CSV table of C-alpha atoms in Angstrom, one decimal:
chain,number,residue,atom,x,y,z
A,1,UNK,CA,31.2,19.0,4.4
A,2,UNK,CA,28.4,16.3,4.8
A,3,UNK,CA,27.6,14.8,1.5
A,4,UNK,CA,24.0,14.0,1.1
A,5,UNK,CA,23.5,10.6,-0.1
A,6,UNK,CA,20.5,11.5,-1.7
A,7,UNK,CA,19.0,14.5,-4.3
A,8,UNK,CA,15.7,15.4,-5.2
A,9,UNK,CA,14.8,15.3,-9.3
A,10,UNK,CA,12.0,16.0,-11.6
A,11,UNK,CA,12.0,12.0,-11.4
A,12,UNK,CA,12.0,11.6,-7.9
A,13,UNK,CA,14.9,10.4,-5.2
A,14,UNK,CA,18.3,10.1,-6.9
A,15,UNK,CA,21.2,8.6,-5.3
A,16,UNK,CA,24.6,10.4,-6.9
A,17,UNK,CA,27.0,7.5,-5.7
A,18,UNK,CA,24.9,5.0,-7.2
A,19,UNK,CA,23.0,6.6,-10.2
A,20,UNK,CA,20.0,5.3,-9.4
A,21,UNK,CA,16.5,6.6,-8.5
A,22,UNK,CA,14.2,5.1,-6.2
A,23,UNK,CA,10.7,4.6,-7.1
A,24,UNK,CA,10.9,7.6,-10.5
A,25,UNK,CA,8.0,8.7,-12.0
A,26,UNK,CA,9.2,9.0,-14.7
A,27,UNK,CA,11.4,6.4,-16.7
A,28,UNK,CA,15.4,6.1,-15.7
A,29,UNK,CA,18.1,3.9,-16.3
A,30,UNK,CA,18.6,2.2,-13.1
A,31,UNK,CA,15.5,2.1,-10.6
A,32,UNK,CA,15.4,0.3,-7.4
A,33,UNK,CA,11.4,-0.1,-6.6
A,34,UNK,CA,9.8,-0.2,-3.1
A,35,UNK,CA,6.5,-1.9,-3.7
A,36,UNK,CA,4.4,-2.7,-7.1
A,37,UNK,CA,1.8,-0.3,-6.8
A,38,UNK,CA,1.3,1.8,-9.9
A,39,UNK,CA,2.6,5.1,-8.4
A,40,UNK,CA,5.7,3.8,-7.3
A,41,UNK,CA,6.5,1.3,-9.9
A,42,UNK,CA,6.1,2.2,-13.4
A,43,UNK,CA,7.1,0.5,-16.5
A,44,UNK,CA,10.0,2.2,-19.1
A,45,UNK,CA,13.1,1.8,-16.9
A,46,UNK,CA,16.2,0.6,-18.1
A,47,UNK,CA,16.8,-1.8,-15.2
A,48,UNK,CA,15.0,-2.4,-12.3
A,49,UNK,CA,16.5,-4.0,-8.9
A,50,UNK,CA,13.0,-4.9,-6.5
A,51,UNK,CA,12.2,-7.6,-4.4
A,52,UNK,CA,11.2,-11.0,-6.1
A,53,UNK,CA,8.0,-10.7,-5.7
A,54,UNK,CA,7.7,-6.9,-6.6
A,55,UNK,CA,8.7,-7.8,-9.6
A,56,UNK,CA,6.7,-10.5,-10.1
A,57,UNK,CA,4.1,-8.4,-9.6
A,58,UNK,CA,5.3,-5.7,-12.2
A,59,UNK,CA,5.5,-8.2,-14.8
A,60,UNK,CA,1.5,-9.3,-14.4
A,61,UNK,CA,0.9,-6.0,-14.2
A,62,UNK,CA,3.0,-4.3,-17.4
A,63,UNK,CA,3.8,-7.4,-19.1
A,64,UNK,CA,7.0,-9.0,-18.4
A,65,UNK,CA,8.8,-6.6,-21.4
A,66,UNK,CA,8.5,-3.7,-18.4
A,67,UNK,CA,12.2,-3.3,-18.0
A,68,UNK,CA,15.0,-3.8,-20.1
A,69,UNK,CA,16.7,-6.2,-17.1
A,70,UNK,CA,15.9,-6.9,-13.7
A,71,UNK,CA,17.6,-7.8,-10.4
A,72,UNK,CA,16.4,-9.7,-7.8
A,73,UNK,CA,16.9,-7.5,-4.3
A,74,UNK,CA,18.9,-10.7,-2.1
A,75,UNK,CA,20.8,-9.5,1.2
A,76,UNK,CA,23.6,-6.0,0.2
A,77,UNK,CA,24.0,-5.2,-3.4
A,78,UNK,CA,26.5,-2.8,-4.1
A,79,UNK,CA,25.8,-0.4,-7.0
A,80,UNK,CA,28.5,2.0,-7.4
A,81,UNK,CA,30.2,3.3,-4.0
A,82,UNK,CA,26.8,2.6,-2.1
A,83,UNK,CA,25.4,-0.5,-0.7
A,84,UNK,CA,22.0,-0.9,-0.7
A,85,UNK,CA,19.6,-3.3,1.2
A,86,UNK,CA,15.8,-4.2,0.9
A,87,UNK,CA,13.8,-4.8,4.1
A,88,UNK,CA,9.9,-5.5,4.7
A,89,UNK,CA,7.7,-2.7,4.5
A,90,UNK,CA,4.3,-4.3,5.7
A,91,UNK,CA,2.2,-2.6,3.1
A,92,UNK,CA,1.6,-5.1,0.1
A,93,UNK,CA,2.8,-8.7,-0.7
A,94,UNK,CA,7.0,-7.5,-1.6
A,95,UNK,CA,6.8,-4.3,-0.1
A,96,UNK,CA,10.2,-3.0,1.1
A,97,UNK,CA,12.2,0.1,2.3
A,98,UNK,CA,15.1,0.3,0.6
A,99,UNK,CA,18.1,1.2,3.1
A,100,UNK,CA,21.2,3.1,1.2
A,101,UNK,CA,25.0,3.1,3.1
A,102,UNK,CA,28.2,4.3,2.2
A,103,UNK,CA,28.2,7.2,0.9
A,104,UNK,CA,27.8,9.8,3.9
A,105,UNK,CA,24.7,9.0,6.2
A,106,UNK,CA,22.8,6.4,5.5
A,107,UNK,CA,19.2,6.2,4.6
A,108,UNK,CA,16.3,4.3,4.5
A,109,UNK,CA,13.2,5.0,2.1
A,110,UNK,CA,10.1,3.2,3.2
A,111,UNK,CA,8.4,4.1,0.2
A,112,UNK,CA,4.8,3.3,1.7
A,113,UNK,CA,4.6,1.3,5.0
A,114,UNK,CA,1.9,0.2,7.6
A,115,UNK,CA,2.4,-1.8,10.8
A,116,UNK,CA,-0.6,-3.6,11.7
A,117,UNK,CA,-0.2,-6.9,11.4
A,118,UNK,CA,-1.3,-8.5,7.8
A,119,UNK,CA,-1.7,-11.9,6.9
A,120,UNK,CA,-0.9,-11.0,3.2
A,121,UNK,CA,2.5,-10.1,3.5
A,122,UNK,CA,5.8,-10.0,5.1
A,123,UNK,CA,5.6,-7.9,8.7
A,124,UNK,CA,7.4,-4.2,9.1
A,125,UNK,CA,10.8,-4.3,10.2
A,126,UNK,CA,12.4,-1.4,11.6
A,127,UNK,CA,15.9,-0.3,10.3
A,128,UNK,CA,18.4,1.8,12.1
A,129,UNK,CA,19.7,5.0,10.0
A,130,UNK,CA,20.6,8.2,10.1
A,131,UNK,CA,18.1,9.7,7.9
A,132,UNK,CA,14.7,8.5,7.8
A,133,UNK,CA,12.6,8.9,4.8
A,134,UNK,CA,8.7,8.4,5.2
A,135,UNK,CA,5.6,8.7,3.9
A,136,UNK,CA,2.7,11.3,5.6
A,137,UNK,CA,-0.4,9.8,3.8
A,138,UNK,CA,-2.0,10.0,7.1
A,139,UNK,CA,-0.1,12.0,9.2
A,140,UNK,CA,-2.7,14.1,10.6
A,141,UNK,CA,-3.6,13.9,14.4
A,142,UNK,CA,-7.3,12.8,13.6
A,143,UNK,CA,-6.1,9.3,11.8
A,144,UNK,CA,-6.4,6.5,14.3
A,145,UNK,CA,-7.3,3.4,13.2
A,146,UNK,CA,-9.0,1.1,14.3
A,147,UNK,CA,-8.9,-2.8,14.9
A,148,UNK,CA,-9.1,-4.3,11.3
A,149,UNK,CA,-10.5,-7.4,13.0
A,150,UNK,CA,-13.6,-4.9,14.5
A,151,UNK,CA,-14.4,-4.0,10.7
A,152,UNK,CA,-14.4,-6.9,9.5
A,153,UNK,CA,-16.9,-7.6,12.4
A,154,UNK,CA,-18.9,-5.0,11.5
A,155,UNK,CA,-19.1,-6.5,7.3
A,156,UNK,CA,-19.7,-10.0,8.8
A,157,UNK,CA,-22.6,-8.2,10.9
A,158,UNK,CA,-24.0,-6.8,8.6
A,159,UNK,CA,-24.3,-10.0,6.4
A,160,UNK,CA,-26.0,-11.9,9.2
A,161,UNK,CA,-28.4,-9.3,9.0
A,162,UNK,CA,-28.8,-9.0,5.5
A,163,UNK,CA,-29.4,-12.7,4.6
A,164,UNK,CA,-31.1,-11.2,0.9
A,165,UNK,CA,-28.6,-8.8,0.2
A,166,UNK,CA,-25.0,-9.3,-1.3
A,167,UNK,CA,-22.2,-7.1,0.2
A,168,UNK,CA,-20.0,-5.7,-2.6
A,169,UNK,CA,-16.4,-4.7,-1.2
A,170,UNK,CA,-14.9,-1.9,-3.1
A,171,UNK,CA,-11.2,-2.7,-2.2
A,172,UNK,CA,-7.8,-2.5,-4.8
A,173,UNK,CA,-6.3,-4.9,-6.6
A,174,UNK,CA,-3.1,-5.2,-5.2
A,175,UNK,CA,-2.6,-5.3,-1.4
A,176,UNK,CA,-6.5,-4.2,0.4
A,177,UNK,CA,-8.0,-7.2,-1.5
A,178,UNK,CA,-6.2,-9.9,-0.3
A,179,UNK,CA,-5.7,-8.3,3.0
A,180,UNK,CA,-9.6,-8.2,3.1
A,181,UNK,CA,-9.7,-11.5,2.1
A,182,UNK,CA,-7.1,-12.7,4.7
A,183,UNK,CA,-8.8,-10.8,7.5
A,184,UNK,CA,-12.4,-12.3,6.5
A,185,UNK,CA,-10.6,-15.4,7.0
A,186,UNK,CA,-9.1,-14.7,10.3
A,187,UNK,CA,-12.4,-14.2,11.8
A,188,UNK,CA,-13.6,-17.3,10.6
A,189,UNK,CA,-15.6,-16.8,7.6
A,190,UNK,CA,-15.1,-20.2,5.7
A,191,UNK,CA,-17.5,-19.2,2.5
A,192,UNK,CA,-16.2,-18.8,-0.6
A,193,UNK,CA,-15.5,-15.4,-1.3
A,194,UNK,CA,-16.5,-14.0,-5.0
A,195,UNK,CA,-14.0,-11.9,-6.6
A,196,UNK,CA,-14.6,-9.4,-9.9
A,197,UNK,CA,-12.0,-10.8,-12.9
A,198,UNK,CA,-9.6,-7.7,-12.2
A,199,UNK,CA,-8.4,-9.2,-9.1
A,200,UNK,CA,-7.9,-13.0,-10.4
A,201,UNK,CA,-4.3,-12.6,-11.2
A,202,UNK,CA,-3.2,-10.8,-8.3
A,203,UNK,CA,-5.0,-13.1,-6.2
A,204,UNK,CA,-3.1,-15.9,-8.0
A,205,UNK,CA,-0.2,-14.7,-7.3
A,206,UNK,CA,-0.7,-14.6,-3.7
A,207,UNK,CA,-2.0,-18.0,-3.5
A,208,UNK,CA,1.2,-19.1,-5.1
A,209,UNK,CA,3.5,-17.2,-2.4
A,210,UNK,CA,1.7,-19.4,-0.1
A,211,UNK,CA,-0.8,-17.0,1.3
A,212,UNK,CA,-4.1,-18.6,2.2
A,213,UNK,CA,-6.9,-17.0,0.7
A,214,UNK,CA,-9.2,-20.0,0.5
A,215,UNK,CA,-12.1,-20.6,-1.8
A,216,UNK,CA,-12.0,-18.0,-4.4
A,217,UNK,CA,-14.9,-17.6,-7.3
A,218,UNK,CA,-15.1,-15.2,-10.1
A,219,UNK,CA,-18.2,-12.6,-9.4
A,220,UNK,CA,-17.7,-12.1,-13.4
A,221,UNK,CA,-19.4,-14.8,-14.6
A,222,UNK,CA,-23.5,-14.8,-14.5
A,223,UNK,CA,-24.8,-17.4,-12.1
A,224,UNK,CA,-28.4,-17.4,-13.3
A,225,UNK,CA,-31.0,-14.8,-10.7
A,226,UNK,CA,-29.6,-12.0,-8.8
A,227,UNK,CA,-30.9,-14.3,-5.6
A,228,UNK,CA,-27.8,-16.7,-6.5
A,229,UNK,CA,-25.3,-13.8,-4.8
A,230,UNK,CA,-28.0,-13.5,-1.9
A,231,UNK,CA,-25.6,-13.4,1.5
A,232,UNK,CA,-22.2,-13.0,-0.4
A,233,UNK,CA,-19.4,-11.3,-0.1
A,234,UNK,CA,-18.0,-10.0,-3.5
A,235,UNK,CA,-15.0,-8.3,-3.6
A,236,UNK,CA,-14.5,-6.2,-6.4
A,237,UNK,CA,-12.1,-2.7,-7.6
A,238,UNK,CA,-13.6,0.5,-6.5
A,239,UNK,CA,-14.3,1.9,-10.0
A,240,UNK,CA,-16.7,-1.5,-10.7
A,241,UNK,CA,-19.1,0.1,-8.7
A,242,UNK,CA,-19.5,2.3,-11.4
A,243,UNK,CA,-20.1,0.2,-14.3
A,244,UNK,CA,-23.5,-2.4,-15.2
A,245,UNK,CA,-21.2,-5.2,-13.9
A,246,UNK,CA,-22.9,-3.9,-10.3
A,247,UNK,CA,-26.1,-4.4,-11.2
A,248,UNK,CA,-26.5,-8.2,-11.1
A,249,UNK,CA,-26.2,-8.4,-7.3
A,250,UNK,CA,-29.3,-8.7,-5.5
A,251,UNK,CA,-30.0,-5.1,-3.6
A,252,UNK,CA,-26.3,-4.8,-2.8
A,253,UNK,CA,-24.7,-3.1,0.6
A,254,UNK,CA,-21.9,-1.0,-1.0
A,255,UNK,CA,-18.5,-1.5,1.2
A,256,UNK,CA,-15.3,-0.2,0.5
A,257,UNK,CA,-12.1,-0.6,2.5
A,258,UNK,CA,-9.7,2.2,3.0
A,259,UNK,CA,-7.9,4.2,5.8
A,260,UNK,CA,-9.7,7.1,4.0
A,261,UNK,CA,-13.4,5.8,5.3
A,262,UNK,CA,-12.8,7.4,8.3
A,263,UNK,CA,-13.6,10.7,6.4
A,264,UNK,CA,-17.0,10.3,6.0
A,265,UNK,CA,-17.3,13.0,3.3
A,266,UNK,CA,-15.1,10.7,1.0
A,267,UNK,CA,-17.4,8.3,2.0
A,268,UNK,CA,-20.8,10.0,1.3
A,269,UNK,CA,-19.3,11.0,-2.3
A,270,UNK,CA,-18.4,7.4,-3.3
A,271,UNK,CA,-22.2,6.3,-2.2
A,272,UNK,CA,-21.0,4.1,0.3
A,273,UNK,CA,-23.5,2.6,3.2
A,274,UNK,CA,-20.7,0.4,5.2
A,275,UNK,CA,-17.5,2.4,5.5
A,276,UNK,CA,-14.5,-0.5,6.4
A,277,UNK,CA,-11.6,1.8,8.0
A,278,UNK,CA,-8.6,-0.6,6.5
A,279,UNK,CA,-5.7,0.7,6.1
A,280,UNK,CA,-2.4,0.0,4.4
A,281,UNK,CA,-0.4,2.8,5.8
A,282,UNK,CA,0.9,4.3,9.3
A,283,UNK,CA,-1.6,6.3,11.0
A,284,UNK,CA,-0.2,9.4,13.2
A,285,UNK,CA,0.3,7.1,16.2
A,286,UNK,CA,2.2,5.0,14.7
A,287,UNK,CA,4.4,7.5,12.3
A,288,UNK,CA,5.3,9.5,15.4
A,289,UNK,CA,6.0,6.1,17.4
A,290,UNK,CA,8.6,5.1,14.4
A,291,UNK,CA,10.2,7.9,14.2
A,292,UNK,CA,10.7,8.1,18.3
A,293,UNK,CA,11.6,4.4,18.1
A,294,UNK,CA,14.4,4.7,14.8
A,295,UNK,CA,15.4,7.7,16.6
A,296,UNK,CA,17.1,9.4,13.3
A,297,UNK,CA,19.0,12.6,13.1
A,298,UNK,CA,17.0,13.7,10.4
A,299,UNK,CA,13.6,12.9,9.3
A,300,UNK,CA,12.5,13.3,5.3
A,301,UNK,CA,9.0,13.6,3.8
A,302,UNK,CA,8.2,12.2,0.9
A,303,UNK,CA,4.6,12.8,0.0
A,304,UNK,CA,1.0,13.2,1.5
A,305,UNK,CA,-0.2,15.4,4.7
A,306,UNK,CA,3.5,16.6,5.6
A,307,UNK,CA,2.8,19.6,7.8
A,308,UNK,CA,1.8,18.4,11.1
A,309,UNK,CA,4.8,15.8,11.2
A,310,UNK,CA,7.2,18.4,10.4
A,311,UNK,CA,5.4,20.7,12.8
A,312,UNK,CA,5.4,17.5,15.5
A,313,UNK,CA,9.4,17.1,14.7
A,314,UNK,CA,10.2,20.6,15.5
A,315,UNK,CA,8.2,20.4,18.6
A,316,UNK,CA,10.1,17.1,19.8
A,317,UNK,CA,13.3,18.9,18.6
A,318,UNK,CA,14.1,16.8,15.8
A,319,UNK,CA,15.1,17.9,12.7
A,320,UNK,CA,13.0,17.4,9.4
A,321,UNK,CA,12.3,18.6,6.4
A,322,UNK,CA,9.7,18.1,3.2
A,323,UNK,CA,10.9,16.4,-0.1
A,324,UNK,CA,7.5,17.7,-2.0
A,325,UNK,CA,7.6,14.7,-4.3
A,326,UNK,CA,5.0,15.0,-7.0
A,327,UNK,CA,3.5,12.1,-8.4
A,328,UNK,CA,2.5,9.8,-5.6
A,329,UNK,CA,-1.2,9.8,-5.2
A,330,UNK,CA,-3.2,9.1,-1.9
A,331,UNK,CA,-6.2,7.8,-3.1
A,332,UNK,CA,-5.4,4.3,-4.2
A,333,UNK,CA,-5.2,3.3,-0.6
């Protein structure tokens, strides 16, 4: 009888031969954490074993009381009668898949992944397994996208022909912001860049891990007339849009970078005039290529748009099969 390396619970993924859970949503004695997003790492756990920078991240975010004890994630670590193994994931500055071995097959969770290139952290790596445990956040046929490097083209365009007006970027704090700022930077846009008092930390933090974001300023502070932000780029969380803070820019274009920008209903709702398709995640060429790349017996779902892939994987022959993990959202992309 195959053992299964790997259970679904109320919390989320549990590994038997370990005791441990990966990314719970709920709080657990031992969790080993993908990335530092807020849906996959949460505060409350007994011990935590992450990448250095993950947890980094958790302590600016939750305060560095967020765990009871934590473990740096540095080549194997054995935990029980497994050995796990922490690989770039490509999403966000300490993003990892978590590979899981000896026990019965072994198993890689990629919590969330992308494979575009991105300045702002480590590259995707694949990993051989046996059972391949993805994402589907866009895993529908219709999600292609396109060049980063072409949007930011299109922001840049737009500023050149709105010399008056600032351009406020709606992207999130951890990951699309710096990865906005990065890309800005890539195409040669030298300026400083003005960022709302949410993202200062993260940003920090990034500069400190060596990733070049250049001349930050804080958008949070008044700067006299509205004309003082005339031709800049701010770069701000979604939800500041909302809120007066939006009102001291000068006849603002409203931009916001996410995969999700490609629907323009989402678009239309949030009241935004430049839709930046930029995206942190695998879009269905690239989920399909993986999983014909890795090549794994068995393909798991973890969360998101999970019928076409499995519908795809029967089609190729492959076997797969949902996890219906609750408590992973898809907006904060």
């Amino acid at each position: 009888m195959t053992v299964t390396p790997l259970i679904t619970r109320p919390e989320g993924l549990y590994c038997p031969a370990g005791d441990f859970h990966i990314d719970p949503v709920r709080p657990v004695a031992r969790a080993l954490i993908t990335h530092g997003h807020a849906d996959h790492a949460r505060a409350g756990h007994g011990a935590v074993l992450a990448t250095a920078q993950t947890l980094d991240i958790m302590a600016l975010r939750y305060g560095e009381g967020f765990t009871q004890s934590r473990q740096v994630a540095d080549g194997q670590v054995r935990i029980g009668d497994v050995t796990v193994s922490f690989h770039p994931a490509g999403h966000v500055l300490g993003s990892a898949q978590i590979k899981v071995a000896g026990v019965g097959p072994s198993v890689v969770v990629t919590g969330d992944y992308a494979r575009q290139p991105n300045a702002a952290c480590a590259p995707w790596e694949p990993v051989p397994c046996d059972i391949f445990v993805t994402e589907a956040t866009f895993a529908l046929p219709v999600f292609r996208h396109p060049d980063p490097l072409a949007e930011i083209g299109k922001l840049l365009a737009s500023v050149a022909a709105f010399p008056d007006r600032a351009h406020l970027v709606g992207a999130y704090a951890l990951g699309k912001a710096q990865r906005v700022i990065m890309l800005l930077r890539q195409a040669g846009y030298d300026a400083p860049i003005y960022i709302h008092g949410a993202l200062q930390k993260l940003c920090d933090y990034h500069l400190s891990q060596g990733v070049p974001l250049g001349d930050l300023r804080p958008a949070t502070v008044a700067r006299g007339k509205k004309g003082d932000f005339a031709g800049a780029i701010i770069i701000a969380p979604p939800s500041a849009f909302a809120a007066t803070w939006a009102q001291r820019f000068p006849d603002p274009v409203i931009c916001f970078a996410s995969g999700w920008m490609m629907v323009r209903a989402r678009a239309r709702q949030r009241g935004v005039e430049l839709p930046l398709v930029i995206s942190d995640h695998v879009d269905w060429p690239e989920l399909t290529a993986t999983i014909t790349e890795l090549n794994p017996s068995e393909t798991w779902v973890t969360h998101g748009r999970e019928d076409a892939i499995l519908r795809w994987c029967a089609l190729q022959g492959r076997v797969a099969r949902p996890l219906r993990l609750v408590g992973y959202e898809d907006e904060p992309e």
